[in-house]
Coordinates of C-alpha atoms in Angstrom, one line a residue:
M1 CA 129.5 268.0 181.7
E2 CA 131.5 268.3 178.5
L3 CA 130.0 266.3 175.6
A4 CA 133.1 266.7 173.3
Y5 CA 136.7 267.3 174.1
I6 CA 140.2 266.1 173.2
P7 CA 141.2 263.4 175.8
S8 CA 144.7 263.4 177.1
P9 CA 146.7 260.1 177.3
S10 CA 146.7 258.5 180.7
H11 CA 150.5 258.3 180.4
G12 CA 153.1 259.3 177.9
V13 CA 155.4 256.3 178.1
L14 CA 155.0 252.6 177.4
Y15 CA 157.4 249.9 178.6
L16 CA 158.7 247.2 176.3
G17 CA 160.2 245.1 179.1
P18 CA 162.8 247.4 180.7
I19 CA 162.9 249.7 177.7
P20 CA 160.7 252.9 177.9
L21 CA 158.9 254.0 174.7
R22 CA 158.1 257.7 175.1
G23 CA 155.5 259.4 173.0
Y24 CA 157.5 262.7 173.1
A25 CA 160.6 261.0 171.7
F26 CA 158.6 259.2 169.0
C27 CA 157.1 262.5 167.8
I28 CA 160.5 264.1 167.5
I29 CA 162.0 261.1 165.7
I30 CA 159.1 260.8 163.2
G31 CA 159.3 264.5 162.5
V32 CA 163.1 264.3 161.7
F33 CA 162.5 261.5 159.3
V34 CA 159.7 263.4 157.5
A35 CA 161.9 266.5 157.3
V36 CA 164.8 264.5 155.8
W37 CA 162.6 262.6 153.4
L38 CA 160.9 265.7 152.0
G39 CA 164.1 267.7 152.0
N40 CA 165.8 265.0 150.0
R41 CA 163.1 265.1 147.4
R42 CA 163.2 268.9 147.1
W43 CA 167.0 268.9 147.0
I44 CA 167.1 266.4 144.1
A45 CA 164.4 268.5 142.3
R46 CA 166.7 271.5 142.6
G47 CA 169.6 269.7 141.0
G48 CA 171.4 268.2 144.0
R49 CA 172.5 264.7 144.8
A50 CA 170.5 262.1 146.6
G51 CA 171.7 261.6 150.1
T52 CA 173.1 265.1 150.6
V53 CA 170.3 266.2 152.8
A54 CA 170.7 263.2 155.1
D55 CA 174.5 263.7 155.3
I56 CA 174.1 267.3 156.4
A57 CA 171.2 266.3 158.8
V58 CA 173.7 264.1 160.6
W59 CA 175.3 267.4 161.7
A60 CA 172.2 269.6 161.9
V61 CA 169.9 267.3 164.0
P62 CA 172.2 266.8 167.0
F63 CA 173.1 270.5 167.0
G64 CA 169.5 271.4 166.8
L65 CA 168.5 269.1 169.8
V66 CA 171.3 270.6 171.9
G67 CA 170.3 274.1 170.9
G68 CA 166.6 273.5 171.6
R69 CA 167.4 272.2 175.0
L70 CA 169.8 275.0 175.8
Y71 CA 167.3 277.6 174.9
H72 CA 164.7 276.0 177.1
V73 CA 167.0 275.6 180.1
I74 CA 168.3 279.1 179.8
T75 CA 164.9 280.8 179.5
D76 CA 163.4 278.6 182.2
Y77 CA 166.4 278.2 184.4
E78 CA 164.3 278.4 187.6
L79 CA 162.8 275.0 186.8
Y80 CA 166.2 273.4 187.2
F81 CA 168.5 275.6 189.3
S82 CA 166.2 277.3 191.9
E83 CA 165.8 276.1 195.4
G84 CA 164.4 272.6 195.7
R85 CA 165.1 271.7 192.1
D86 CA 167.5 269.1 190.8
W87 CA 169.8 270.4 188.1
V88 CA 170.2 266.9 186.7
D89 CA 166.7 267.3 185.3
A90 CA 168.1 269.8 182.8
F91 CA 169.4 266.8 180.8
K92 CA 166.1 264.9 180.8
V93 CA 165.0 265.9 177.3
W94 CA 162.4 263.1 177.2
Q95 CA 160.4 265.0 179.8
G96 CA 159.8 267.8 177.3
G97 CA 161.3 271.2 176.9
L98 CA 162.8 272.0 173.5
G99 CA 162.9 275.7 172.3
I100 CA 162.4 275.9 168.6
W101 CA 164.4 279.2 168.5
G102 CA 167.5 277.5 169.9
A103 CA 166.9 274.4 167.8
V104 CA 166.8 276.3 164.5
A105 CA 169.7 278.6 165.5
L106 CA 172.2 275.9 166.6
G107 CA 170.8 273.5 164.0
A108 CA 171.8 276.0 161.4
V109 CA 175.4 275.9 162.7
G110 CA 175.4 272.2 162.4
A111 CA 174.0 272.4 158.9
W112 CA 176.6 275.0 158.0
I113 CA 179.4 272.5 159.0
G114 CA 177.8 269.7 157.1
A115 CA 177.2 271.9 154.0
R116 CA 180.8 273.0 154.0
R117 CA 182.0 269.4 154.1
R118 CA 179.7 268.6 151.1
G119 CA 180.7 271.8 149.3
V120 CA 177.1 273.1 148.9
P121 CA 175.7 276.6 149.7
L122 CA 173.8 276.7 153.0
P123 CA 171.0 279.0 151.7
A124 CA 170.1 276.6 149.0
Y125 CA 170.1 273.7 151.5
A126 CA 167.9 275.7 153.9
D127 CA 165.4 276.4 151.1
A128 CA 165.1 272.7 150.3
V129 CA 164.5 271.6 153.9
A130 CA 162.3 274.6 155.1
P131 CA 158.9 272.9 154.5
G132 CA 160.1 269.7 156.0
I133 CA 161.1 271.5 159.1
A134 CA 157.7 273.0 159.4
F135 CA 156.1 269.5 159.0
A136 CA 158.5 268.2 161.6
Q137 CA 157.4 270.8 164.1
A138 CA 153.7 269.9 163.3
I139 CA 154.5 266.3 164.3
G140 CA 156.7 267.1 167.2
R141 CA 154.1 269.3 168.9
W142 CA 152.0 266.2 169.5
G143 CA 154.7 265.2 172.0
N144 CA 153.3 268.0 174.2
W145 CA 150.0 266.2 174.1
F146 CA 151.6 263.0 175.4
N147 CA 153.2 265.0 178.2
Q148 CA 150.0 267.0 179.0
E149 CA 151.9 270.3 178.7
L150 CA 151.9 273.7 177.0
Y151 CA 148.2 274.1 176.9
G152 CA 146.3 277.4 176.8
R153 CA 143.7 279.1 178.9
E154 CA 140.6 277.4 180.3
T155 CA 137.8 277.0 177.8
H156 CA 134.6 275.0 177.1
V157 CA 134.8 274.8 173.3
P158 CA 134.0 271.4 171.8
W159 CA 137.7 270.8 171.0
A160 CA 139.0 271.7 174.4
L161 CA 141.9 269.6 175.8
H162 CA 141.1 267.6 178.9
I163 CA 144.0 267.8 181.3
T164 CA 143.9 265.0 183.9
S165 CA 147.3 265.2 185.5
S166 CA 147.9 267.2 188.6
E167 CA 151.7 266.9 188.5
G168 CA 154.0 269.9 188.3
G169 CA 151.3 272.3 189.4
R170 CA 148.8 271.3 186.7
V171 CA 145.1 271.8 187.5
P172 CA 142.8 269.2 185.9
G173 CA 140.3 270.8 183.6
Y174 CA 139.5 271.8 180.0
Y175 CA 141.9 274.1 178.2
H176 CA 142.7 275.4 174.7
P177 CA 144.9 272.8 172.9
T178 CA 147.6 275.2 171.9
F179 CA 149.8 272.3 170.8
L180 CA 147.1 271.4 168.2
Y181 CA 146.8 275.1 167.1
E182 CA 150.5 275.2 166.5
S183 CA 150.6 271.9 164.8
L184 CA 147.9 272.9 162.3
W185 CA 149.6 276.3 161.8
C186 CA 152.9 274.6 161.0
V187 CA 151.2 272.4 158.3
G188 CA 149.8 275.6 156.8
V189 CA 153.3 277.2 156.9
A190 CA 154.8 274.2 155.1
L191 CA 152.1 274.3 152.4
L192 CA 152.6 278.1 152.0
V193 CA 156.3 277.8 151.5
M194 CA 156.0 275.0 149.0
W195 CA 153.4 277.0 147.0
A196 CA 155.4 280.3 147.1
D197 CA 158.6 278.5 146.2
R198 CA 157.0 276.9 143.2
R199 CA 155.2 280.1 142.2
F200 CA 158.0 282.6 142.6
R201 CA 161.1 280.4 142.4
L202 CA 162.5 281.5 145.7
G203 CA 166.2 281.1 146.1
H204 CA 169.3 282.1 148.1
G205 CA 167.5 281.3 151.5
R206 CA 164.3 283.2 150.8
A207 CA 162.1 280.1 151.1
F208 CA 163.6 279.4 154.5
A209 CA 163.1 283.0 155.5
L210 CA 159.5 282.8 154.5
Y211 CA 159.1 279.8 156.7
V212 CA 160.6 281.6 159.6
A213 CA 158.4 284.7 159.1
A214 CA 155.2 282.8 158.7
Y215 CA 155.9 280.6 161.8
C216 CA 156.6 283.6 163.9
V217 CA 153.2 285.1 163.1
G218 CA 151.5 282.0 164.3
R219 CA 153.7 281.5 167.3
G220 CA 152.9 285.1 168.4
W221 CA 149.2 284.6 168.9
I222 CA 149.5 281.0 170.1
E223 CA 152.1 282.0 172.7
Y224 CA 149.7 284.7 173.9
M225 CA 147.1 282.0 174.7
R226 CA 149.4 279.9 176.9
V227 CA 149.2 279.9 180.6
D228 CA 152.4 278.1 181.6
D229 CA 155.0 280.1 183.6
A230 CA 157.2 282.3 181.5
H231 CA 159.3 285.4 181.8
H232 CA 157.6 288.6 180.8
I233 CA 159.1 291.8 179.4
L234 CA 156.9 294.9 179.2
G235 CA 153.9 292.8 179.6
L236 CA 154.7 290.3 176.8
R237 CA 156.0 286.8 177.2
L238 CA 159.7 286.3 176.3
N239 CA 158.8 284.1 173.3
D240 CA 156.5 286.8 172.0
W241 CA 159.4 289.2 171.9
T242 CA 161.6 286.5 170.3
A243 CA 158.9 285.9 167.6
L244 CA 158.6 289.6 166.9
I245 CA 162.3 290.2 166.5
V246 CA 162.9 287.1 164.4
F247 CA 159.9 288.0 162.2
V248 CA 161.4 291.4 161.4
L249 CA 164.8 289.9 160.7
A250 CA 163.3 287.3 158.3
V251 CA 161.3 289.9 156.4
V252 CA 164.4 292.2 156.1
Y253 CA 166.4 289.3 154.7
I254 CA 163.7 288.5 152.1
V255 CA 163.6 292.1 150.9
V256 CA 167.4 292.6 150.8
S257 CA 168.2 289.2 149.3
A258 CA 165.6 289.7 146.5
K259 CA 167.3 292.9 145.5
K260 CA 170.9 291.7 145.7
R261 CA 170.5 288.2 144.4
P262 CA 167.2 287.8 142.5
G263 CA 166.1 284.5 141.1
R264 CA 167.2 281.0 142.2
E265 CA 170.6 279.3 142.2
E266 CA 171.3 277.6 138.9
V267 CA 173.7 275.1 140.6
V268 CA 173.1 273.9 144.1
E269 CA 175.6 271.1 144.2
P270 CA 178.7 271.2 141.9
G271 CA 179.0 268.1 139.8
A272 CA 175.6 266.8 140.5
A273 CA 174.2 267.6 137.1
A274 CA 177.2 266.0 135.3
D275 CA 176.9 262.9 137.5
A276 CA 173.2 262.6 136.7
A277 CA 173.9 263.0 133.0
G278 CA 176.7 260.5 133.1
D279 CA 174.6 258.0 135.0
T280 CA 171.7 258.4 132.5
A281 CA 174.1 258.0 129.6
D282 CA 175.8 255.0 131.1
G283 CA 172.6 253.4 132.0
T284 CA 170.9 254.0 128.6
G285 CA 174.0 253.0 126.6
T286 CA 174.7 249.9 128.6
G287 CA 171.1 248.8 128.4
T288 CA 170.9 249.4 124.7
E289 CA 174.2 247.7 124.0
A290 CA 173.2 244.7 126.2
Q291 CA 169.9 244.5 124.4
D292 CA 171.6 244.7 121.0
D293 CA 174.1 242.0 122.1
D294 CA 171.3 239.8 123.2
R295 CA 169.4 240.2 120.0
T296 CA 172.6 239.7 117.9
G297 CA 173.5 236.6 119.9
T298 CA 170.0 235.2 119.6
E299 CA 169.9 235.8 115.9
E300 CA 173.3 234.2 115.5
Q301 CA 172.2 231.2 117.5
A302 CA 169.1 231.0 115.5
A303 CA 171.0 231.2 112.3
A304 CA 173.5 228.6 113.4
A305 CA 170.7 226.3 114.6
K306 CA 168.7 226.8 111.4
P307 CA 171.3 225.4 109.0
G308 CA 171.9 222.6 111.5
D309 CA 168.3 221.7 111.6
E310 CA 167.2 222.3 108.1
A311 CA 170.4 222.2 106.0
G312 CA 172.4 220.0 108.4
G313 CA 169.5 217.8 109.4
K314 CA 167.1 217.0 106.6
P315 CA 169.7 217.5 103.8
D316 CA 172.1 215.2 105.6
K317 CA 169.4 212.5 105.8
V318 CA 168.7 212.9 102.1
G319 CA 172.4 213.0 101.3
G320 CA 172.9 209.8 103.4
Q321 CA 170.1 208.0 101.5
A322 CA 171.6 209.1 98.2
A323 CA 175.1 208.0 99.3
A324 CA 173.6 204.6 100.3
K325 CA 172.0 204.2 96.9
D326 CA 175.3 205.2 95.2
R327 CA 177.1 202.5 97.3
D328 CA 174.4 199.9 96.5
G329 CA 174.6 200.8 92.8
A330 CA 178.4 200.6 92.7
G331 CA 178.2 197.3 94.4
D332 CA 175.7 195.8 91.9
E333 CA 177.8 197.0 89.0
A334 CA 181.0 195.5 90.5
G335 CA 179.1 192.2 91.1
A336 CA 177.8 192.1 87.6
A337 CA 181.3 192.8 86.2
A338 CA 182.7 190.0 88.3
E339 CA 180.0 187.5 87.1
A340 CA 180.5 188.6 83.4
E341 CA 184.3 188.0 83.4
P342 CA 184.2 184.1 83.8
A343 CA 181.5 183.8 81.2
A344 CA 183.5 185.8 78.7
A345 CA 186.6 183.6 79.5
A346 CA 184.6 180.4 78.9
K347 CA 183.2 181.7 75.7
D348 CA 186.8 182.5 74.5
E349 CA 188.0 179.1 75.3
A350 CA 185.1 177.4 73.4
E351 CA 185.8 179.4 70.3
S352 CA 189.5 178.5 70.5
A353 CA 188.7 174.8 70.7
K354 CA 186.5 174.9 67.6
K355 CA 189.2 176.6 65.6
G356 CA 191.7 174.0 66.8

């Protein structure tokens, strides 16, 4: 009895009413989002525009899915076109079966189309998205866990994968979780590429080539542990040969590219630096001018309010009191003059009578 093991899910699909929610598909979708998110951050750090990675991914992802499925169907054609098989199953991607070699190859074609439309160099774009692709693979491999597929030889290690399904020729038991090994390896590859890119300032596609070479090393020994049916050439599985050839091509590219085009691209997206500088200048200038206008307007309002309150309020009250006093004084003087005039007239008449 095994005391410790990795359990397999009882089923790889949940139903939300009539809508199937497949674990394999969720892993692929989450991986794509992570790759685009990280690629966008790295692209901006290299001097590109925000959104360029997503725009190119619109082309790269569908091409990559088609390429991955084609590679799987071609290399395992007997699963779909041999006697007793239904060729329609070749289109059922949700059942598993995406070859990373075909996904990267045809995905690169889609990325090339998208890069040309955006006017950016494909090698620079590939360098930016390389770690994200590795993380996407690490997440996507868990789709094999949901489908109980692509496991290794039988084992009794504490982290053995417990296979419970007997469909498709599976034999229930405990096996090496090669999906987990590859997932962890891909995380290590992503971290390696990010470190090397920062340390050596890799450019012109060398960061992407490092990702390819490092992944091939891991895929070689992981593929050797798998027990699922595969074509063999000279005693090695087909994917082992593919990993070996691609590894050599990636290393050659790194060496040749470093000699011919050392360093990193100064400009990865024409006009991006000018746009960023213009946006910064506009944003800073507008903000400063707005603040100055606000301060000026506030000061003017305060200055206008101050005379009205102090000079136009209190002084007006004092002035009103003074004016009232002036009016009262003028009225008293006029009244006194009016009373004095009859008295003076009577006095004149009395003096005239005495003389007469």
